[in-house]
Tab-separated table of C-alpha atoms and ligand atoms in Angstrom:
chain	number	residue	atom	x	y	z
J	295	VAL	CA	-22.866	18.716	-14.079
J	296	LYS	CA	-23.927	17.770	-17.513
J	297	GLU	CA	-21.299	19.769	-19.467
J	298	GLN	CA	-19.591	18.803	-22.622
J	299	GLY	CA	-16.564	20.913	-23.063
J	300	LYS	CA	-16.914	24.755	-23.039
J	301	ASN	CA	-20.344	26.286	-23.287
J	302	ASN	CA	-21.636	23.092	-24.752
J	303	PHE	CA	-24.546	21.939	-22.754
J	304	GLN	CA	-26.431	18.670	-23.549
J	305	PHE	CA	-29.646	19.524	-21.856
J	306	TYR	CA	-31.100	21.866	-19.314
J	307	THR	CA	-31.955	20.737	-15.726
J	308	PRO	CA	-32.682	22.490	-12.531
J	309	ASP	CA	-29.182	21.112	-11.542
J	310	MET	CA	-27.631	22.793	-14.484
J	311	ASN	CA	-29.460	25.982	-13.554
J	312	GLU	CA	-27.708	25.995	-10.259
J	313	ALA	CA	-24.226	25.185	-11.623
J	314	VAL	CA	-24.631	28.119	-14.012
J	315	SER	CA	-25.914	30.557	-11.474
J	316	GLN	CA	-22.827	29.451	-9.228
J	317	LYS	CA	-20.567	30.159	-11.992
J	318	ILE	CA	-22.089	33.653	-12.599
J	319	LYS	CA	-21.879	34.421	-8.940
J	320	LEU	CA	-18.269	33.475	-8.961
J	321	GLU	CA	-17.482	35.588	-11.953
J	322	MET	CA	-19.253	38.543	-10.352
J	323	GLY	CA	-17.376	37.790	-7.115
J	324	LEU	CA	-14.037	37.675	-9.050
J	325	ARG	CA	-14.673	41.224	-10.447
J	326	LYS	CA	-15.590	42.504	-7.083
J	327	GLY	CA	-12.817	40.788	-5.346
J	328	LEU	CA	-10.420	42.396	-7.652
J	329	GLU	CA	-11.831	45.825	-6.809
J	330	ARG	CA	-12.084	45.107	-3.129
J	331	GLY	CA	-8.670	43.654	-2.753
J	332	ASP	CA	-9.904	40.154	-1.639
J	333	PHE	CA	-6.879	38.582	-3.343
J	334	ASN	CA	-3.473	38.028	-1.849
J	335	VAL	CA	-0.329	36.006	-2.858
J	336	HIS	CA	1.333	33.326	-0.885
J	337	TYR	CA	4.839	32.057	-1.654
J	338	GLN	CA	6.160	28.565	-1.587
J	339	PRO	CA	10.106	28.149	-1.370
J	340	GLN	CA	11.950	26.423	-4.098
J	341	VAL	CA	15.239	24.713	-2.739
J	342	ASP	CA	18.511	23.933	-4.236
J	343	VAL	CA	18.695	20.166	-3.905
J	344	SER	CA	22.322	19.988	-3.384
J	345	PHE	CA	22.697	22.735	-0.669
J	346	GLY	CA	19.339	22.727	0.723
J	347	ARG	CA	19.208	26.661	0.331
J	348	ILE	CA	16.102	28.656	-0.712
J	349	ILE	CA	16.872	29.946	-4.068
J	350	GLY	CA	13.339	31.123	-5.271
J	351	VAL	CA	9.747	31.315	-4.417
J	352	GLU	CA	6.451	30.478	-6.551
J	353	ALA	CA	3.799	33.060	-6.180
J	354	LEU	CA	0.407	31.379	-5.702
J	355	ILE	CA	-2.742	33.372	-5.609
J	356	ARG	CA	-5.208	33.163	-2.745
J	357	TRP	CA	-8.828	34.512	-2.589
J	358	ASN	CA	-10.233	35.329	0.659
J	359	HIS	CA	-13.813	35.939	0.014
J	360	PRO	CA	-15.700	37.915	2.651
J	361	ASP	CA	-18.804	35.584	3.018
J	362	LEU	CA	-17.380	32.375	1.459
J	363	GLY	CA	-13.969	32.395	3.029
J	364	ASN	CA	-10.931	30.930	1.381
J	365	ILE	CA	-11.645	29.844	-2.229
J	366	PRO	CA	-8.915	27.411	-3.672
J	367	PRO	CA	-7.404	28.477	-7.042
J	368	SER	CA	-8.706	25.251	-8.451
J	369	ASP	CA	-12.251	26.555	-7.972
J	370	PHE	CA	-11.756	29.952	-9.602
J	371	ILE	CA	-8.768	30.056	-11.908
J	372	PRO	CA	-10.684	27.873	-14.646
J	373	ILE	CA	-13.542	30.442	-14.370
J	374	ALA	CA	-11.097	33.389	-14.541
J	375	GLU	CA	-9.609	31.868	-17.721
J	376	GLU	CA	-13.000	31.277	-19.295
J	377	THR	CA	-14.102	34.731	-18.712
J	378	GLY	CA	-10.890	36.446	-19.537
J	379	LEU	CA	-10.613	37.851	-15.888
J	380	ILE	CA	-7.413	35.901	-15.663
J	381	VAL	CA	-5.772	38.622	-17.670
J	382	PRO	CA	-6.367	41.544	-15.006
J	383	ILE	CA	-5.919	38.983	-12.071
J	384	GLY	CA	-2.707	37.650	-13.600
J	385	GLU	CA	-1.248	41.297	-14.061
J	386	TRP	CA	-2.140	41.954	-10.369
J	387	VAL	CA	-0.446	38.814	-9.165
J	388	LEU	CA	2.684	39.642	-11.439
J	389	TYR	CA	2.942	43.136	-9.995
J	390	GLU	CA	2.388	41.966	-6.496
J	391	ALA	CA	4.929	39.304	-6.788
J	392	CYS	CA	7.598	41.546	-8.245
J	393	ARG	CA	6.857	44.333	-5.788
J	394	GLN	CA	7.116	41.909	-2.901
J	395	ASN	CA	10.411	40.360	-4.181
J	396	LYS	CA	11.938	43.952	-4.466
J	397	GLU	CA	10.973	44.726	-1.074
J	398	TRP	CA	12.652	41.603	0.265
J	399	GLN	CA	15.862	42.621	-1.511
J	400	GLN	CA	15.549	46.200	-0.080
J	401	GLU	CA	15.259	44.719	3.391
J	402	GLY	CA	18.537	42.966	2.888
J	403	TYR	CA	17.632	39.304	2.321
J	404	ALA	CA	19.635	37.439	-0.308
J	405	PRO	CA	18.046	37.904	-3.688
J	406	LEU	CA	15.675	35.176	-4.690
J	407	ARG	CA	13.809	34.518	-7.919
J	408	VAL	CA	10.044	34.898	-7.859
J	409	ALA	CA	8.148	32.439	-10.121
J	410	VAL	CA	4.691	33.623	-11.460
J	411	ASN	CA	2.145	31.429	-13.159
J	412	ILE	CA	0.998	32.637	-16.584
J	413	SER	CA	-2.054	30.987	-17.805
J	414	SER	CA	-2.096	30.431	-21.518
J	415	ARG	CA	-4.965	32.774	-22.090
J	416	GLN	CA	-2.790	35.582	-20.547
J	417	PHE	CA	0.158	34.449	-22.663
J	418	GLN	CA	-1.581	34.767	-25.726
J	419	HIS	CA	-3.005	38.220	-24.770
J	420	SER	CA	-1.101	40.568	-27.156
J	421	ASN	CA	0.516	42.905	-24.741
J	422	LEU	CA	2.041	40.362	-22.140
J	423	VAL	CA	5.586	41.605	-22.994
J	424	GLU	CA	4.706	45.160	-22.375
J	425	VAL	CA	2.916	44.326	-19.189
J	426	VAL	CA	5.832	42.447	-17.887
J	427	GLN	CA	8.169	45.293	-19.088
J	428	ARG	CA	6.159	47.885	-17.259
J	429	THR	CA	5.836	45.897	-14.088
J	430	LEU	CA	9.596	45.403	-13.896
J	431	THR	CA	10.172	49.139	-14.345
J	432	GLU	CA	7.462	50.081	-11.845
J	433	THR	CA	8.690	47.847	-9.139
J	434	GLY	CA	12.378	48.263	-9.869
J	435	LEU	CA	12.894	44.396	-9.787
J	436	ASP	CA	15.990	43.216	-11.765
J	437	PRO	CA	14.582	40.811	-14.609
J	438	GLN	CA	17.046	38.037	-13.541
J	439	TYR	CA	14.867	37.661	-10.395
J	440	LEU	CA	11.594	37.017	-12.263
J	441	GLU	CA	10.591	33.641	-13.679
J	442	LEU	CA	7.395	32.969	-15.705
J	443	GLU	CA	5.868	29.448	-15.400
J	444	LEU	CA	4.284	28.617	-18.632
J	445	THR	CA	2.278	25.420	-19.553
J	446	GLU	CA	2.585	23.187	-22.632
J	447	SER	CA	-0.720	24.542	-23.905
J	448	ILE	CA	0.861	27.682	-25.249
J	449	ILE	CA	2.304	25.483	-27.912
J	450	GLN	CA	-0.885	25.582	-29.864
J	451	ASP	CA	0.307	28.601	-31.526
J	452	SER	CA	3.988	28.013	-31.544
J	453	LYS	CA	5.010	30.868	-33.893
J	454	HIS	CA	3.604	33.334	-31.625
J	455	ALA	CA	4.736	31.491	-28.468
J	456	ILE	CA	8.488	31.350	-29.749
J	457	SER	CA	8.439	35.071	-30.581
J	458	THR	CA	6.862	36.150	-27.262
J	459	MET	CA	9.203	33.883	-25.379
J	460	GLN	CA	12.184	35.332	-27.125
J	461	LYS	CA	11.224	38.816	-26.289
J	462	LEU	CA	10.892	37.804	-22.531
J	463	LYS	CA	14.273	36.142	-22.777
J	464	ASP	CA	15.847	38.963	-24.288
J	465	MET	CA	14.759	41.078	-21.314
J	466	GLY	CA	16.682	38.750	-18.843
J	467	ILE	CA	13.711	36.822	-17.479
J	468	HIS	CA	13.704	32.994	-16.803
J	469	LEU	CA	11.125	30.878	-18.301
J	470	SER	CA	9.967	27.459	-17.101
J	471	ILE	CA	7.599	24.817	-18.396
J	472	ASP	CA	5.132	24.031	-15.543
J	473	ASP	CA	3.414	20.493	-15.139
J	474	PHE	CA	5.861	19.049	-17.408
J	475	GLY	CA	4.899	15.700	-18.772
J	476	THR	CA	1.077	16.016	-18.269
J	477	GLY	CA	0.532	17.724	-21.740
J	478	TYR	CA	0.075	15.715	-24.836
J	479	SER	CA	2.479	17.648	-26.904
J	480	SER	CA	5.626	16.326	-28.764
J	481	LEU	CA	8.951	16.870	-27.196
J	482	SER	CA	10.314	18.568	-30.298
J	483	TYR	CA	9.107	21.894	-28.919
J	484	LEU	CA	11.841	21.696	-26.257
J	485	LYS	CA	14.530	22.494	-28.799
J	486	LEU	CA	12.455	25.480	-30.411
J	487	PHE	CA	11.529	27.116	-27.199
J	488	PRO	CA	14.037	29.431	-25.419
J	489	ILE	CA	13.216	27.961	-21.921
J	490	ASP	CA	15.393	27.576	-18.899
J	491	THR	CA	13.665	25.035	-16.670
J	492	LEU	CA	11.401	22.015	-16.599
J	493	LYS	CA	9.206	21.684	-13.719
J	494	ILE	CA	8.364	17.938	-13.327
J	495	ASP	CA	4.637	17.600	-12.420
J	496	GLN	CA	3.719	16.556	-8.910
J	497	SER	CA	1.896	13.409	-10.118
J	498	PHE	CA	5.321	11.982	-11.111
J	499	THR	CA	7.073	13.023	-7.890
J	500	LYS	CA	4.169	11.576	-5.823
J	501	ASN	CA	4.864	8.009	-6.941
J	502	ILE	CA	8.579	8.047	-7.214
J	503	PHE	CA	8.534	5.146	-4.486
J	504	SER	CA	5.198	3.238	-5.296
J	505	ASP	CA	5.683	3.135	-8.979
J	506	THR	CA	8.899	2.041	-10.650
J	507	LYS	CA	7.781	3.512	-13.819
J	508	ASP	CA	7.255	6.846	-12.479
J	509	ALA	CA	10.705	6.754	-11.000
J	510	ALA	CA	12.039	5.779	-14.331
J	511	LEU	CA	10.286	8.665	-15.950
J	512	VAL	CA	11.664	11.234	-13.373
J	513	HIS	CA	14.991	9.857	-14.058
J	514	THR	CA	14.654	10.057	-17.659
J	515	ILE	CA	13.207	13.552	-17.666
J	516	ILE	CA	16.062	14.769	-15.546
J	517	ASN	CA	18.657	13.213	-17.902
J	518	MET	CA	16.891	14.592	-21.030
J	519	ALA	CA	16.777	17.985	-19.555
J	520	HIS	CA	20.341	18.151	-18.720
J	521	SER	CA	21.373	16.964	-22.069
J	522	LEU	CA	19.338	19.856	-23.519
J	523	ASP	CA	20.996	22.241	-20.968
J	524	LEU	CA	17.877	22.700	-19.013
J	525	LYS	CA	17.453	22.755	-15.291
J	526	VAL	CA	14.902	20.711	-13.500
J	527	ILE	CA	12.629	21.397	-10.627
J	528	ALA	CA	10.490	18.701	-9.099
J	529	GLU	CA	7.340	19.911	-7.436
J	530	GLY	CA	5.161	18.058	-4.806
J	531	VAL	CA	7.994	16.827	-2.751
J	532	GLU	CA	6.688	15.698	0.588
J	533	THR	CA	9.151	13.232	1.960
J	534	GLY	CA	12.832	12.908	2.887
J	535	GLU	CA	12.879	9.751	0.547
J	536	GLN	CA	11.639	11.539	-2.403
J	537	LEU	CA	14.233	14.381	-1.811
J	538	GLN	CA	16.997	11.627	-1.651
J	539	PHE	CA	15.903	10.244	-4.864
J	540	LEU	CA	16.003	13.596	-6.529
J	541	GLN	CA	19.609	14.222	-5.023
J	542	GLN	CA	20.766	10.886	-6.434
J	543	THR	CA	19.328	11.547	-9.793
J	544	GLN	CA	20.884	15.123	-9.877
J	545	CYS	CA	17.596	17.217	-10.028
J	546	ASN	CA	18.509	20.856	-9.463
J	547	GLU	CA	15.699	22.097	-7.420
J	548	ALA	CA	12.787	20.976	-5.484
J	549	GLN	CA	9.494	22.453	-4.084
J	550	GLY	CA	6.811	20.896	-1.847
J	551	TYR	CA	5.224	20.388	1.612
J	552	PHE	CA	8.426	18.730	2.778
J	553	PHE	CA	10.108	22.068	2.809
J	554	SER	CA	7.174	24.317	3.357
J	555	ARG	CA	3.719	25.028	2.218
J	556	PRO	CA	2.748	28.167	0.426
J	557	ILE	CA	2.900	30.873	3.059
J	558	SER	CA	2.290	34.534	3.258
J	559	ALA	CA	4.954	37.248	2.699
J	560	GLU	CA	5.177	38.019	6.461
J	561	GLU	CA	5.530	34.323	7.274
J	562	LEU	CA	8.297	33.948	4.820
J	563	SER	CA	10.095	36.958	5.977
J	564	ILE	CA	10.469	34.979	9.428
J	565	VAL	CA	11.834	32.047	7.596
J	566	PHE	CA	14.478	34.410	5.948
J	567	LYS	CA	15.363	36.026	9.168
J	568	ASN	CA	16.105	32.593	10.678
J	569	GLU	CA	18.104	31.521	7.785
J	570	LEU	CA	20.177	34.589	8.099
J	571	LEU	CA	20.892	33.784	11.783
J	572	LEU	CA	22.189	30.293	10.900
N	772	LIG	P1	0.525	24.797	-9.952
N	772	LIG	O1	1.153	25.955	-10.631
N	772	LIG	O2	1.027	23.440	-10.437
N	772	LIG	O3	0.964	25.010	-8.497
N	772	LIG	C1	1.286	23.964	-7.513
N	772	LIG	C2	0.075	23.573	-6.508
N	772	LIG	O4	0.559	22.482	-5.750
N	772	LIG	C3	-0.171	24.652	-5.629
N	772	LIG	O5	-1.610	24.578	-5.413
N	772	LIG	C4	0.585	24.270	-4.569
N	772	LIG	O6	-0.010	24.692	-3.031
N	772	LIG	C5	0.429	22.751	-4.389
N	772	LIG	N1	1.688	21.999	-3.726
N	772	LIG	C6	2.794	22.506	-3.452
N	772	LIG	N2	3.576	21.560	-2.859
N	772	LIG	C7	2.788	20.576	-2.655
N	772	LIG	C8	3.110	19.247	-2.111
N	772	LIG	O7	3.966	18.979	-1.610
N	772	LIG	N3	1.956	18.319	-2.295
N	772	LIG	C9	0.774	18.637	-2.757
N	772	LIG	N4	-0.208	17.791	-2.822
N	772	LIG	N5	0.590	19.983	-3.309
N	772	LIG	C10	1.541	20.746	-3.318
N	772	LIG	P2	-2.518	25.886	-5.404
N	772	LIG	O8	-1.928	27.028	-4.663
N	772	LIG	O9	-3.818	25.399	-4.841
N	772	LIG	O10	-2.725	26.194	-6.964
N	772	LIG	C11	-3.293	25.275	-7.721
N	772	LIG	C12	-3.126	25.760	-9.128
N	772	LIG	O11	-3.891	27.036	-9.408
N	772	LIG	C13	-1.734	25.998	-9.589
N	772	LIG	O12	-1.044	24.838	-9.932
N	772	LIG	C14	-1.962	26.911	-10.833
N	772	LIG	O13	-2.137	26.173	-11.841
N	772	LIG	C15	-3.137	27.740	-10.435
N	772	LIG	N6	-2.734	29.071	-9.820
N	772	LIG	C16	-2.314	29.351	-8.645
N	772	LIG	N7	-1.993	30.750	-8.555
N	772	LIG	C17	-2.001	31.137	-9.741
N	772	LIG	C18	-1.846	32.412	-10.425
N	772	LIG	O14	-1.358	33.409	-9.790
N	772	LIG	N8	-1.956	32.472	-11.832
N	772	LIG	C19	-2.453	31.514	-12.535
N	772	LIG	N9	-2.595	31.569	-13.951
N	772	LIG	N10	-2.826	30.253	-11.843
N	772	LIG	C20	-2.542	30.223	-10.610
N	773	LIG	CA1	3.132	26.482	-11.125
N	774	LIG	CA1	2.888	22.718	-11.367
N	775	LIG	CA1	-0.550	21.856	-11.617
């Protein structure tokens, strides 16, 4: 695709035409999908590294299109962000994740934190704080069981970011920085932002064993986070060796295929039941 950044096409070709119409199709599909209820949420366990217990889950959206089947988030989240549809979609995910988490608590499972991804477009949207407040009230979820995953890109407007984050923190919600280490921002924001957790990007976790520099980076991020009183979660943990490294370097939490892929709420209920039986 001959595309240079956002809406900045170099020249027009039949190929281009197709890419644009594909995009328009997806955009219309997203609107319809929201109305029709094509979306659902899967949950991936987050595990305490020292005890191996599930302490939280990350909510990840899934789109089951009636004709096209399952469309991965990497194909539609960018379009949802561009068109602004990420705002209603994100609000829906937030509501559904809080509702589901409350339901699990009412069913008697040990309380967990649910982590919800907030795109920077959604974060910058003026009424995020109200939306979060309303969602917690409507679902009855205690704020301590909600975490919002933010990316470093929100730093672009750091004054607004700090005040929004502070309001969320004052409500009792946890905040984490997703994909930590992949942005190009300076580290000084870490002392300004009221955050709880750094989430080490899976590109670092992946190479802990093949690349000594990645191992050094992971170790350094963990030490730095701890000296700033932040917790660390590593994502993309696929092997026992990776987990062992994270235990040795005192990473707090881990998430990845080694424990579980993202699964439906029903499947996760079965996991919880089995844990209770242990
Ligand atoms: P992310 O927030 O970094 O989520 C982690 C992604 O890594 C998920 O992909 C997850 O399925 C995948 N993953 C988890 N463990 C492993 C592992 O051990 N190995 C590998 N290779 N991958 C693993 P997914 O669900 O396809 O989501 C992709 C991205 O789409 C997310 O990246 C996030 O940026 C975005 N996304 C997903 N759901 C939402 C949502 O509700 N709202 C927003 N704004 N973005 C979302
Ligand atoms: Ca995430
Ligand atoms: Ca991530
Ligand atoms: Ca990512």
